[in-house]
Amino acid sequence: MSTDERLTDPRRLAARPPADFCPVLDVERVRRDFPILRRTVHGRPLVYLDNAATTQKPRVVIDALVRFYEQHNANVHRGIHTLAEEATEAYEQARRRVAGLVGVDDPSRLVFTRNTTEALNLLAHAWAAPRLAPGDVILLTEMEHHSNLVPWQFVARRTGAELRFIPIDATGHLDLDSLDRLLTPRVRVLSLAHASNVLGTINPVARIAEQVRASAPQVRVFVDAAQSVPHMPVSFAALGCDALAFSGHKLYGPTGIGALVATSELLQECDPWLGGGEMIDTVTFTTSTYAPPPLRFEAGTPNVADAVGLAAAVEYLESFGMERVWQHTQCLSEYAWHRLAELPFMRVLGPGERGSRAALVTFADAEAHPHDLATLLDRDGVAIRAGHHCAMPLHERLGLPSSARASFGLYNSREEVDHLIESLLRARRFLGCHD
Ligand code: PMP
């Protein structure tokens, strides 16, 4: 694309930063809640723009972990002593709190997992693998993270089902015109990202689920919400899906804890997956009966402390109001998209229209390698990500071996985006790239 074409490209014009520009949140105040943001990197203040990989943790989350271990630590569900009762109550209270984040009142519909990846694997192994047959179709999209692709490859290999993909168009949106053609009677599952971790595209899941219900009611709709739940109001019911997965560490909570939220019907249909303590009702030497969901899918001692930490993160996040959180990070990603798209040597991925993108911007420089850029930015204290972002097939589809990504959170400011751009330009000069 020539420079003229780039400047008149409607997508780029649409990306002009809004006049009522953010920050929506009081960033200085928010930053005081995050101890790590006080540190320096290579003698520079930390500019943390790798939030799509993992977010930093506020003091209230760290305190909740310490408090749990100092005051309430015990194993859950089986002890008849005070600490066991307190730990159980804290764990089940956390389940209610986290389910509430996606508007679900019934906590038995939330299974704690390690992360999004484990939640999607649970769906693949416990729901799909036992019931799919040769000739059945698993429908995915071209923009999936490996964690919503590889588990389905396992299922396809095990059952003889076939993988098919909703393509993306040139703007980084899903080509939904193809959906009618793809929704054949043999499709059993549609599993898709709510927000792409590379393109930033927010997919119209509710509209897609509605179309599925109307034309292919046999299809179960599963949603990878890893990049949406932390940044925008998400209602399970409004999405109209059967199951939804997200990770605690991407929403200011601890690592090692995530969630699968599903309809009660879907959880009833799932076979037990991991076997062991906690998930049983009765056991004989030869056979067992199982506890009802969600415990049926939580074999072994669960990650109690991190569930409690995640509940503290949800409470913290909700204290801002999810609508304001969404406006804040959306403004930042729009502003960054616009600043990057102005650079004639930069290919900026995904849609630029207002409201169409999640809290991240991915870009590829015509000359500088993303790893070189990320390394040089780190010398400036700026943390971004470079590589394929666990989306190798998407990068192949885009004709890129790798890309660089800046991603935003509650504590990022417009000045930090400016800092990113200045640092990028400095890095390019260092690498001897053309202007
Ligand atoms: N899906 C998407 C869209 C993601 O961005 C990520 C994390 N990069 C995952 C799934 C996997 O998340 P986790 O590693 O926490 O399981």
Coordinates of N, CA, C and O and ligand atoms in Angstrom, one line a residue, residues 52-53 115-118 120 145 147 193 195-197 224 226-227 247 249-250 405, ligand 1:
A52 N -1.9 -8.3 27.7 CA -2.6 -9.4 27.1 C -1.9 -10.7 27.5 O -2.6 -11.8 27.5
A53 N -0.6 -10.7 27.8 CA 0.1 -11.9 28.3 C -0.3 -12.1 29.7 O -0.7 -13.2 30.1
N115 N -6.6 -22.2 34.0 CA -6.5 -21.0 33.1 C -7.5 -21.3 32.0 O -8.2 -22.3 32.0
T116 N -7.5 -20.4 31.0 CA -8.4 -20.6 29.8 C -8.0 -21.9 29.1 O -8.9 -22.6 28.6
T117 N -6.8 -22.1 29.0 CA -6.3 -23.3 28.2 C -6.9 -24.6 28.8 O -7.4 -25.4 28.1
E118 N -6.9 -24.7 30.2 CA -7.4 -25.9 30.8 C -8.9 -25.9 30.6 O -9.5 -27.0 30.4
L120 N -10.7 -24.8 28.1 CA -11.0 -25.2 26.8 C -10.7 -26.7 26.6 O -11.4 -27.4 25.9
H145 N -6.3 -18.5 19.2 CA -5.0 -18.8 20.0 C -4.9 -20.3 20.0 O -5.8 -21.1 19.9
S147 N -4.6 -22.3 22.2 CA -5.3 -23.0 23.2 C -6.8 -23.3 22.8 O -7.4 -24.1 23.4
A193 N -12.9 -17.2 19.7 CA -12.5 -16.1 20.6 C -13.5 -15.0 20.6 O -14.0 -14.6 19.6
A195 N -12.4 -12.1 21.8 CA -11.5 -11.0 21.3 C -10.2 -11.7 20.9 O -9.7 -12.5 21.7
S196 N -9.7 -11.3 19.7 CA -8.5 -11.9 19.2 C -7.3 -11.3 20.0 O -7.2 -10.1 20.1
N197 N -6.3 -12.2 20.4 CA -5.2 -11.7 21.1 C -4.1 -11.1 20.1 O -3.1 -10.6 20.5
D224 N -13.9 -18.4 23.9 CA -12.6 -18.1 24.6 C -12.6 -16.6 24.9 O -12.4 -15.8 24.0
A226 N -10.7 -15.0 27.0 CA -9.4 -14.6 27.7 C -9.1 -13.1 27.6 O -8.7 -12.5 28.5
Q227 N -9.4 -12.6 26.4 CA -9.1 -11.2 26.1 C -10.2 -10.2 26.2 O -10.1 -9.1 25.9
S247 N -9.1 -16.5 32.1 CA -7.9 -16.7 33.0 C -7.9 -15.6 34.0 O -8.0 -14.4 33.7
H249 N -5.2 -14.6 35.7 CA -4.0 -13.8 35.7 C -4.1 -12.7 34.7 O -3.3 -11.7 34.7
K250 N -5.0 -12.7 33.7 CA -5.2 -11.6 32.8 C -6.1 -10.6 33.3 O -6.3 -9.6 32.6
R405 N 3.4 -6.6 19.8 CA 2.1 -6.3 20.4 C 2.3 -5.5 21.6 O 3.1 -5.8 22.5
Ligands
PMP1 N1 -7.0 -17.4 24.4 C1 -6.5 -16.1 24.2 C2 -7.3 -15.3 23.2 C3 -5.4 -15.7 24.8 O1 -5.0 -14.4 24.6 C4 -4.7 -16.5 25.7 C5 -3.5 -16.0 26.4 N2 -2.5 -15.4 25.6 C6 -5.2 -17.8 25.9 C7 -6.3 -18.2 25.3 C8 -4.6 -18.7 26.9 O2 -4.6 -18.2 28.2 P1 -3.9 -19.0 29.3 O3 -2.4 -19.1 28.9 O4 -4.0 -18.2 30.5 O5 -4.5 -20.3 29.4

